[in-house]
Coordinates of C-alpha atoms in Angstrom, one line a residue:
M1 CA -46.7 -47.3 -39.4
G2 CA -49.4 -45.1 -40.7
P3 CA -50.4 -41.5 -41.5
G4 CA -49.1 -39.0 -38.9
D5 CA -46.8 -41.5 -37.1
A6 CA -43.3 -40.3 -36.1
V7 CA -40.2 -42.5 -36.8
A8 CA -36.8 -41.7 -35.4
V9 CA -33.7 -43.0 -37.3
L10 CA -30.2 -43.5 -36.0
A11 CA -28.1 -44.9 -38.8
G12 CA -24.9 -44.0 -40.6
A13 CA -24.9 -45.5 -44.1
P14 CA -26.7 -43.2 -46.7
A15 CA -27.6 -46.4 -48.7
E16 CA -29.6 -47.6 -45.7
I17 CA -31.0 -44.2 -44.7
A18 CA -32.4 -43.4 -48.2
P19 CA -34.8 -46.4 -48.5
T20 CA -35.7 -46.0 -44.8
A21 CA -36.8 -42.4 -45.5
Q22 CA -38.7 -43.5 -48.6
A23 CA -40.4 -46.3 -46.6
V24 CA -41.5 -43.9 -43.9
W25 CA -43.0 -41.5 -46.4
M26 CA -44.7 -44.3 -48.4
R27 CA -46.6 -45.1 -45.2
G28 CA -47.7 -41.5 -44.7
A29 CA -45.5 -41.2 -41.6
H30 CA -42.7 -38.6 -40.9
L31 CA -39.0 -38.9 -40.2
T32 CA -36.6 -37.5 -37.6
M33 CA -32.9 -38.1 -38.0
L34 CA -31.4 -38.3 -34.5
H35 CA -28.2 -36.5 -33.6
Q36 CA -25.5 -39.2 -33.7
P37 CA -23.0 -40.1 -31.0
T38 CA -19.3 -40.1 -31.8
P39 CA -16.7 -42.6 -30.6
R40 CA -16.0 -40.2 -27.6
T41 CA -19.7 -39.7 -26.7
D42 CA -20.9 -40.9 -23.2
L43 CA -23.6 -43.3 -24.4
M44 CA -25.7 -43.1 -21.2
L45 CA -25.6 -39.2 -21.3
W46 CA -26.5 -39.3 -25.0
A47 CA -29.3 -41.8 -24.4
A48 CA -30.8 -39.5 -21.7
E49 CA -30.7 -36.5 -24.1
T50 CA -32.0 -38.5 -27.0
S51 CA -34.8 -40.0 -25.0
S52 CA -36.1 -36.5 -24.3
V53 CA -36.0 -35.7 -28.1
V54 CA -37.8 -39.0 -28.9
D55 CA -40.5 -38.0 -26.3
V56 CA -40.9 -34.5 -27.8
I57 CA -41.4 -35.8 -31.3
D58 CA -43.6 -38.6 -29.9
A59 CA -41.8 -41.3 -32.0
E60 CA -43.6 -44.6 -32.3
V61 CA -40.3 -46.5 -33.0
V62 CA -36.6 -45.9 -33.2
V63 CA -34.9 -47.4 -36.3
V64 CA -31.2 -48.2 -35.7
S65 CA -28.3 -49.5 -37.8
E66 CA -24.5 -49.6 -37.8
P67 CA -22.4 -48.0 -36.6
F68 CA -24.7 -47.2 -33.7
M69 CA -25.8 -50.7 -32.6
A70 CA -24.1 -50.1 -29.3
A71 CA -26.8 -47.6 -28.5
V72 CA -29.6 -50.1 -28.8
P73 CA -29.5 -51.3 -25.1
A74 CA -29.4 -47.7 -23.9
L75 CA -32.5 -46.8 -26.0
A76 CA -34.3 -50.0 -25.2
G77 CA -33.6 -49.3 -21.5
K78 CA -35.5 -46.0 -21.8
G79 CA -38.6 -48.0 -22.9
F80 CA -38.5 -47.2 -26.6
Q81 CA -39.4 -49.8 -29.3
V82 CA -36.2 -50.3 -31.3
V83 CA -35.9 -52.1 -34.6
T84 CA -33.0 -52.5 -36.9
I85 CA -32.9 -51.7 -40.6
A86 CA -31.7 -55.3 -41.2
E87 CA -34.9 -56.6 -39.5
L88 CA -37.1 -54.3 -41.6
L89 CA -35.4 -55.4 -44.9
D90 CA -36.2 -59.1 -44.0
H91 CA -39.9 -58.4 -44.0
D92 CA -42.3 -58.6 -47.0
G93 CA -43.4 -55.4 -48.7
I94 CA -46.5 -53.5 -47.8
D95 CA -48.7 -51.2 -49.9
P96 CA -47.9 -47.4 -49.8
L97 CA -50.4 -44.9 -48.5
D98 CA -51.2 -41.4 -49.8
A99 CA -49.9 -38.3 -48.1
G100 CA -51.1 -34.7 -48.5
E101 CA -48.9 -31.8 -49.4
D102 CA -49.4 -30.3 -45.9
D103 CA -48.7 -33.5 -44.1
L104 CA -45.4 -33.6 -42.2
A105 CA -42.4 -35.2 -44.0
L106 CA -39.6 -34.3 -41.6
L107 CA -39.2 -33.2 -38.0
Q108 CA -35.8 -31.6 -38.4
L109 CA -33.9 -31.1 -35.2
T110 CA -32.2 -27.7 -35.0
S111 CA -28.5 -27.6 -34.4
G112 CA -28.8 -26.0 -31.0
S113 CA -26.1 -23.3 -31.6
T114 CA -28.0 -20.6 -29.7
G115 CA -30.4 -22.6 -27.5
P116 CA -32.0 -26.0 -26.7
A117 CA -32.8 -28.2 -29.6
K118 CA -36.3 -28.3 -31.0
A119 CA -37.8 -29.9 -34.1
V120 CA -38.7 -27.8 -37.2
Q121 CA -41.9 -29.1 -38.9
V122 CA -41.2 -29.6 -42.6
T123 CA -44.1 -30.6 -44.8
H124 CA -44.1 -32.2 -48.2
R125 CA -45.1 -28.8 -49.6
N126 CA -42.1 -27.2 -47.9
L127 CA -39.8 -29.9 -49.3
V128 CA -41.0 -29.8 -52.9
S129 CA -41.1 -26.0 -53.1
N130 CA -37.5 -25.6 -51.8
A131 CA -36.3 -28.5 -54.0
E132 CA -37.7 -26.8 -57.1
A133 CA -36.1 -23.5 -56.1
M134 CA -32.7 -25.1 -55.5
F135 CA -32.9 -27.0 -58.8
T136 CA -33.4 -23.6 -60.5
G137 CA -30.8 -21.7 -58.4
A138 CA -28.1 -24.3 -59.0
Q139 CA -28.9 -24.7 -62.8
Y140 CA -29.0 -28.4 -62.3
D141 CA -28.6 -30.7 -65.3
L142 CA -29.9 -34.2 -64.9
E143 CA -27.8 -35.4 -67.8
T144 CA -24.4 -34.2 -66.8
D145 CA -24.3 -33.3 -63.1
V146 CA -22.9 -35.6 -60.4
I147 CA -23.3 -34.7 -56.7
V148 CA -20.6 -35.7 -54.2
S149 CA -21.4 -35.3 -50.5
W150 CA -20.3 -36.4 -47.0
L151 CA -22.6 -34.1 -45.1
P152 CA -24.3 -35.5 -42.0
L153 CA -27.8 -36.7 -42.5
F154 CA -29.0 -35.4 -39.2
H155 CA -28.4 -31.9 -40.5
D156 CA -30.8 -30.1 -42.8
M157 CA -28.1 -29.4 -45.5
G158 CA -27.1 -33.1 -45.6
M159 CA -30.5 -34.7 -45.3
T160 CA -32.7 -32.3 -47.3
G161 CA -30.2 -30.7 -49.6
F162 CA -28.0 -33.7 -50.3
L163 CA -30.3 -36.7 -50.0
V164 CA -34.0 -35.8 -50.3
V165 CA -33.5 -33.3 -53.2
P166 CA -31.4 -35.7 -55.3
M167 CA -33.9 -38.5 -54.6
Y168 CA -36.8 -36.2 -55.7
F169 CA -35.2 -35.4 -59.0
G170 CA -33.5 -38.8 -59.6
A171 CA -30.1 -37.1 -59.6
E172 CA -26.8 -39.0 -59.5
L173 CA -25.4 -38.8 -56.0
V174 CA -22.2 -40.1 -54.5
K175 CA -22.7 -40.1 -50.7
V176 CA -20.4 -41.1 -47.8
S177 CA -20.7 -40.5 -44.1
P178 CA -19.1 -37.6 -42.2
M179 CA -17.0 -40.2 -40.3
D180 CA -15.5 -41.3 -43.6
F181 CA -14.6 -37.7 -44.3
L182 CA -13.1 -37.1 -40.9
R183 CA -11.0 -40.2 -41.1
D184 CA -9.7 -39.1 -44.5
T185 CA -10.4 -35.6 -45.6
L186 CA -8.8 -36.2 -49.0
L187 CA -11.5 -38.9 -49.7
W188 CA -13.6 -35.9 -50.8
A189 CA -11.1 -35.1 -53.5
R190 CA -10.8 -38.7 -54.6
L191 CA -14.5 -39.1 -55.0
I192 CA -14.8 -35.9 -57.0
D193 CA -11.9 -37.1 -59.2
K194 CA -13.2 -40.7 -59.6
Y195 CA -16.8 -39.9 -60.3
K196 CA -16.2 -36.6 -62.2
G197 CA -18.2 -34.7 -59.5
T198 CA -19.7 -31.4 -60.6
M199 CA -21.5 -30.4 -57.4
T200 CA -20.8 -30.5 -53.7
A201 CA -21.3 -28.5 -50.5
A202 CA -19.9 -28.0 -47.0
P203 CA -19.6 -25.6 -44.1
N204 CA -16.8 -23.0 -44.1
F205 CA -14.7 -24.9 -41.6
A206 CA -14.6 -28.0 -43.8
Y207 CA -13.3 -26.1 -46.8
A208 CA -10.6 -24.6 -44.6
L209 CA -9.6 -28.1 -43.4
F210 CA -9.7 -29.3 -47.0
A211 CA -7.3 -26.6 -48.1
K212 CA -4.9 -27.4 -45.4
R213 CA -4.9 -31.1 -46.3
L214 CA -4.4 -30.4 -50.0
R215 CA -1.4 -28.3 -49.2
R216 CA 0.2 -30.7 -46.7
Q217 CA -0.7 -34.2 -48.0
A218 CA -1.6 -34.1 -51.7
K219 CA 0.8 -33.9 -54.7
P220 CA 0.0 -31.6 -57.6
G221 CA -1.9 -33.5 -60.2
E222 CA -2.9 -36.3 -57.8
F223 CA -6.5 -35.2 -58.1
D224 CA -8.5 -33.6 -60.9
L225 CA -11.0 -31.1 -59.4
S226 CA -11.6 -29.3 -62.6
T227 CA -15.0 -31.0 -63.1
L228 CA -16.4 -29.2 -60.1
R229 CA -18.6 -26.3 -61.1
W230 CA -20.8 -25.7 -58.0
A231 CA -19.3 -26.0 -54.5
L232 CA -21.7 -24.5 -52.0
S233 CA -20.3 -22.9 -48.8
G234 CA -23.1 -22.6 -46.2
S235 CA -24.4 -23.6 -42.8
E236 CA -22.1 -21.1 -41.0
Q237 CA -20.5 -17.7 -41.5
V238 CA -18.5 -17.8 -44.8
E239 CA -15.0 -16.2 -44.3
P240 CA -13.7 -14.7 -47.6
A241 CA -10.1 -15.5 -46.6
D242 CA -10.9 -19.1 -46.2
V243 CA -12.5 -19.3 -49.6
E244 CA -9.5 -17.5 -51.2
D245 CA -7.2 -19.9 -49.4
L246 CA -9.1 -22.9 -50.8
C247 CA -8.9 -21.5 -54.3
D248 CA -5.2 -21.1 -53.9
A249 CA -4.7 -24.5 -52.5
G250 CA -6.9 -26.1 -55.1
A251 CA -5.4 -24.4 -58.1
P252 CA -2.7 -27.1 -58.7
F253 CA -5.6 -29.6 -58.9
G254 CA -7.7 -27.7 -61.4
L255 CA -10.2 -26.2 -58.9
R256 CA -11.9 -23.3 -60.5
P257 CA -12.3 -20.2 -58.3
D258 CA -15.7 -19.4 -59.8
A259 CA -17.0 -22.8 -58.5
I260 CA -17.0 -21.8 -54.8
L261 CA -20.4 -20.3 -54.1
P262 CA -21.4 -18.9 -50.7
A263 CA -25.0 -19.5 -49.7
Y264 CA -27.5 -18.9 -46.9
G265 CA -30.1 -21.2 -45.4
M266 CA -31.5 -22.8 -42.3
A267 CA -33.8 -25.7 -41.3
E268 CA -36.7 -23.3 -40.9
T269 CA -36.7 -22.6 -44.6
T270 CA -36.4 -26.3 -45.3
V271 CA -32.8 -25.7 -46.2
A272 CA -31.9 -22.9 -48.7
V273 CA -32.7 -19.2 -48.8
S274 CA -30.2 -18.0 -51.3
F275 CA -27.4 -19.2 -53.6
S276 CA -24.6 -17.2 -55.1
E277 CA -25.0 -17.0 -58.9
C278 CA -23.6 -20.0 -60.8
G279 CA -20.1 -19.2 -62.2
G280 CA -19.8 -16.0 -60.1
G281 CA -17.6 -17.4 -57.4
L282 CA -17.0 -15.5 -54.2
V283 CA -18.2 -11.9 -54.3
V284 CA -16.9 -9.9 -51.4
D285 CA -18.5 -6.7 -50.0
E286 CA -15.9 -4.6 -48.3
V287 CA -17.4 -2.0 -45.9
D288 CA -16.3 0.5 -43.4
A289 CA -16.0 -1.4 -40.1
D290 CA -16.6 1.6 -37.8
L291 CA -19.8 2.7 -39.6
L292 CA -21.0 -0.9 -39.6
A293 CA -20.4 -1.1 -35.8
V294 CA -21.7 2.3 -34.8
L295 CA -24.3 3.4 -37.4
H296 CA -25.4 -0.1 -38.5
R297 CA -24.8 0.8 -42.1
A298 CA -22.8 -1.2 -44.6
V299 CA -21.0 1.6 -46.4
P300 CA -18.6 0.4 -49.1
S301 CA -15.0 1.3 -48.4
T302 CA -11.5 0.2 -49.2
K303 CA -9.6 2.6 -46.9
G304 CA -9.1 2.6 -43.1
R305 CA -10.6 -0.1 -41.0
T306 CA -12.8 -2.3 -43.2
R307 CA -14.6 -5.5 -42.9
R308 CA -14.8 -8.0 -45.8
L309 CA -18.0 -9.9 -46.0
A310 CA -19.1 -12.7 -48.3
T311 CA -22.3 -12.0 -50.3
L312 CA -24.6 -14.9 -50.3
G313 CA -26.6 -14.4 -53.5
P314 CA -30.2 -13.3 -54.1
P315 CA -33.2 -15.1 -52.6
L316 CA -34.2 -18.3 -54.4
P317 CA -37.5 -18.4 -56.3
G318 CA -40.5 -18.4 -54.0
L319 CA -38.8 -16.7 -51.1
E320 CA -38.9 -13.0 -50.0
V321 CA -36.3 -11.4 -47.8
R322 CA -36.4 -8.2 -45.9
I323 CA -34.3 -6.4 -43.2
V324 CA -36.0 -4.8 -40.2
D325 CA -34.8 -2.8 -37.2
E326 CA -35.6 -3.4 -33.6
D327 CA -39.0 -1.6 -34.0
A328 CA -39.9 -3.8 -37.0
N329 CA -39.4 -1.0 -39.5
V330 CA -38.2 -2.2 -42.9
L331 CA -34.7 -0.9 -43.6
P332 CA -33.4 0.4 -46.9
T333 CA -30.5 -1.2 -49.0
R334 CA -27.4 -1.6 -46.8
G335 CA -29.2 -0.9 -43.6
V336 CA -28.1 -3.5 -41.0
G337 CA -30.9 -5.3 -39.1
V338 CA -32.6 -8.6 -38.5
I339 CA -33.1 -10.8 -41.6
Q340 CA -36.7 -12.0 -42.1
V341 CA -37.8 -14.6 -44.7
R342 CA -41.2 -15.4 -46.1
G343 CA -42.4 -18.0 -48.7
E344 CA -43.7 -21.5 -49.3
P345 CA -40.5 -23.3 -48.1
V346 CA -40.7 -21.7 -44.7
T347 CA -42.0 -23.8 -41.8
T348 CA -45.1 -22.7 -39.8
G349 CA -43.5 -23.7 -36.6
Y350 CA -41.8 -26.2 -34.2
T351 CA -42.6 -29.3 -32.2
T352 CA -41.3 -28.7 -28.7
M353 CA -41.7 -30.2 -25.2
G354 CA -44.5 -27.6 -24.6
G355 CA -46.3 -28.5 -27.9
F356 CA -46.5 -26.6 -31.1
Q357 CA -44.6 -23.3 -31.2
P358 CA -45.4 -21.0 -34.2
A359 CA -42.5 -19.6 -36.2
L360 CA -44.2 -16.9 -38.2
D361 CA -45.7 -13.5 -37.5
A362 CA -49.2 -12.5 -38.7
Q363 CA -47.9 -11.6 -42.1
G364 CA -46.1 -14.9 -42.5
W365 CA -42.5 -13.5 -41.9
Y366 CA -40.0 -15.7 -40.1
D367 CA -37.4 -13.9 -37.9
T368 CA -34.1 -15.7 -38.6
G369 CA -32.2 -14.1 -35.6
D370 CA -29.4 -13.2 -38.0
L371 CA -28.1 -9.7 -38.5
G372 CA -27.4 -8.6 -42.0
Y373 CA -28.3 -6.5 -45.0
V374 CA -28.9 -6.6 -48.7
T375 CA -26.8 -5.0 -51.4
E376 CA -27.9 -3.0 -54.4
E377 CA -27.9 -6.2 -56.4
N378 CA -30.3 -7.8 -53.8
R379 CA -27.5 -10.1 -52.5
I380 CA -27.9 -11.1 -48.9
V381 CA -25.0 -10.5 -46.5
V382 CA -25.0 -11.9 -43.0
C383 CA -23.0 -10.1 -40.2
G384 CA -23.7 -12.4 -37.3
R385 CA -26.3 -13.7 -34.8
V386 CA -28.4 -11.2 -32.8
K387 CA -27.9 -13.2 -29.6
D388 CA -24.1 -13.3 -30.1
V389 CA -23.4 -9.6 -30.9
I390 CA -21.3 -7.9 -28.2
I391 CA -22.2 -4.2 -27.5
M392 CA -19.4 -2.1 -26.1
A393 CA -19.4 1.8 -26.1
G394 CA -22.3 1.8 -28.4
R395 CA -20.6 -0.4 -31.0
N396 CA -21.7 -3.8 -32.3
I397 CA -18.8 -6.2 -32.2
Y398 CA -19.3 -9.5 -34.0
P399 CA -17.8 -12.7 -32.5
T400 CA -16.7 -14.0 -35.8
D401 CA -14.3 -11.0 -36.2
I402 CA -12.8 -11.8 -32.8
E403 CA -12.5 -15.5 -33.5
R404 CA -10.9 -14.9 -36.9
A405 CA -8.3 -12.6 -35.3
A406 CA -7.6 -15.2 -32.5
C407 CA -7.1 -17.9 -35.1
R408 CA -4.3 -15.9 -36.8
V409 CA -2.0 -16.6 -33.7
A410 CA 0.5 -19.4 -34.1
G411 CA -0.4 -22.3 -31.9
V412 CA -4.1 -21.8 -32.0
R413 CA -5.9 -24.7 -33.7
P414 CA -7.7 -23.7 -36.9
G415 CA -11.4 -23.0 -36.2
C416 CA -11.0 -23.5 -32.5
A417 CA -11.5 -20.1 -31.0
V418 CA -14.7 -18.8 -29.4
A419 CA -15.7 -15.3 -28.3
V420 CA -17.9 -15.2 -25.2
R421 CA -20.2 -12.4 -24.3
L422 CA -19.9 -11.2 -20.7
D423 CA -22.5 -9.2 -18.7
A424 CA -24.8 -9.0 -21.6
G425 CA -27.1 -6.1 -21.5
H426 CA -25.2 -4.3 -18.7
S427 CA -23.2 -1.1 -18.9
R428 CA -20.0 -3.1 -18.3
E429 CA -20.7 -5.6 -21.1
G430 CA -17.5 -7.2 -22.5
F431 CA -16.1 -10.4 -23.9
A432 CA -13.5 -13.1 -23.3
V433 CA -11.9 -15.4 -25.7
A434 CA -11.2 -19.2 -25.4
V435 CA -8.8 -20.9 -27.8
E436 CA -7.6 -24.5 -28.2
S437 CA -3.9 -25.3 -28.5
N438 CA -1.7 -28.4 -28.5
T439 CA 0.6 -26.6 -26.1
F440 CA -2.0 -25.8 -23.5
D441 CA 0.2 -27.4 -20.8
D442 CA 3.2 -25.3 -21.6
S443 CA 2.9 -22.2 -19.3
A444 CA 5.4 -20.1 -21.3
D445 CA 3.6 -20.8 -24.6
V446 CA 0.2 -20.2 -23.0
R447 CA 1.3 -16.7 -21.9
R448 CA 2.6 -16.0 -25.4
I449 CA -0.7 -17.1 -27.0
Q450 CA -2.7 -15.1 -24.5
H451 CA -0.7 -12.0 -25.2
Q452 CA -0.8 -12.4 -29.0
V453 CA -4.5 -13.2 -29.1
A454 CA -5.3 -10.1 -27.1
H455 CA -3.1 -8.1 -29.5
E456 CA -4.7 -9.5 -32.6
V457 CA -8.2 -9.0 -31.3
F458 CA -7.6 -5.4 -30.3
A459 CA -6.1 -4.7 -33.8
E460 CA -9.2 -6.3 -35.4
V461 CA -12.1 -4.8 -33.3
D462 CA -10.4 -2.0 -31.3
M463 CA -11.5 -3.6 -28.0
R464 CA -9.6 -5.8 -25.6
P465 CA -10.9 -9.1 -24.2
R466 CA -11.1 -9.3 -20.4
N467 CA -9.6 -12.7 -20.5
V468 CA -8.0 -15.2 -22.9
A469 CA -8.2 -18.9 -21.9
V470 CA -6.0 -21.4 -23.6
L471 CA -7.5 -24.9 -23.5
C472 CA -6.7 -28.4 -24.5
P473 CA -8.0 -29.7 -27.9
G474 CA -11.7 -30.8 -27.9
T475 CA -12.7 -28.5 -25.1
I476 CA -14.7 -25.8 -26.9
P477 CA -18.4 -26.9 -27.2
K478 CA -19.8 -27.3 -30.6
T479 CA -23.1 -28.5 -32.0
P480 CA -23.4 -31.9 -33.7
S481 CA -22.9 -30.2 -37.1
G482 CA -19.7 -28.4 -35.9
K483 CA -21.0 -24.9 -35.1
L484 CA -19.7 -23.1 -32.0
R485 CA -21.9 -23.1 -28.9
R486 CA -20.9 -19.6 -27.7
A487 CA -23.5 -19.5 -24.9
H488 CA -22.2 -22.9 -23.6
A489 CA -18.6 -21.6 -23.5
L490 CA -19.1 -19.1 -20.7
A491 CA -17.8 -21.5 -18.0
L492 CA -14.5 -21.9 -19.9
V493 CA -13.3 -18.3 -19.7
G494 CA -14.0 -17.2 -16.1
R495 CA -14.8 -13.5 -15.5

């Protein structure tokens, strides 16, 4: 391999992926972590989708290791050169080559939560600038901090935030795979206890699952989580109730409430945009729900219908954030609009099937596609995705509010509800809800769940769903990193 070459990697063990990434960069090439098949994945379908990705990034070779060796024949059958990490380790060393700051380091596949996957171009300059900013924002101490992570390495938070950045600084990192975590959620607690972990991170849904497992399966005093000082919650909407539930469930194990820190980021900014202040814990901004929906203003309120939103901290060093309306006018504090980001960690664009696609406007601003606002303390708050917002009777209704309400109903699996926009852009725009339940084949219980979901949703957003579908577990489509694919769920709910 040489300068500018693309290498695709499909491997599970962090201890194999780390030297593979280093080897790619030491040859001046760039890396793409492929989305990984699960035990339930149709390998032929996965190979077809993956082959199009490999074609887009123009990979010279696909590097494979366990537990994905079964995919080798499917990849080779598509005509790709496939080598294993074991084969590479058997060869003699080769001299490293220089790489420039603006050379590509990563082609990071997007999660595909709102559209087809494409690869974000991340340069060495992007990586270093965001790493330095995160180091500052997290107040990292090389002498005392120990990072514990199970995050997937095909995702930007797992690969960049919790492998590349620790490698860059020479940090102490305890890393397992997401399959290890899914097989045994409490492994997370055991690793923090065993290695005196001080730092970790996960999406909101994982913390909710962790809280449930601590309550149901762990005995008080079984783990010591008191060493944890920095537990980032990011990658998806942070629900204050879930953070509070985790703090309550973790209290018998010494978990400090001020350690849970909501954050904001995306692959297009390398990984991180903002961190909540260290030691500050969850800071909730409670606002008038009707003014938020109708006037697009986040007016603080504790009376009547309110919405509680997690603040996500101020922008990290080297990043600017602004909020604009649909006419690109910059909005004042607490004005709700599209979040835009600018700075050295921000990508210039994407690699796509049609070639390079720029990501920035003429002034260097990246449009995140997220709706939100900033508070008086310059903390970022995200309300939802522009493409997902449901507009009824002149009101903005956020899918996360609908989904949270649906998940309150007994029998609905936690985190397994999706709000689907119907007739988008038309005068009769509305929405439907799909939920997963273990009693999906019990007609009487299905009717109960449908009725209660409709009731809870109406109480939350003052609008009724056209339909509530009760589905079997595993039906609702999600991205490889666990985010809901709302656009893909339309076929599940009917009209």
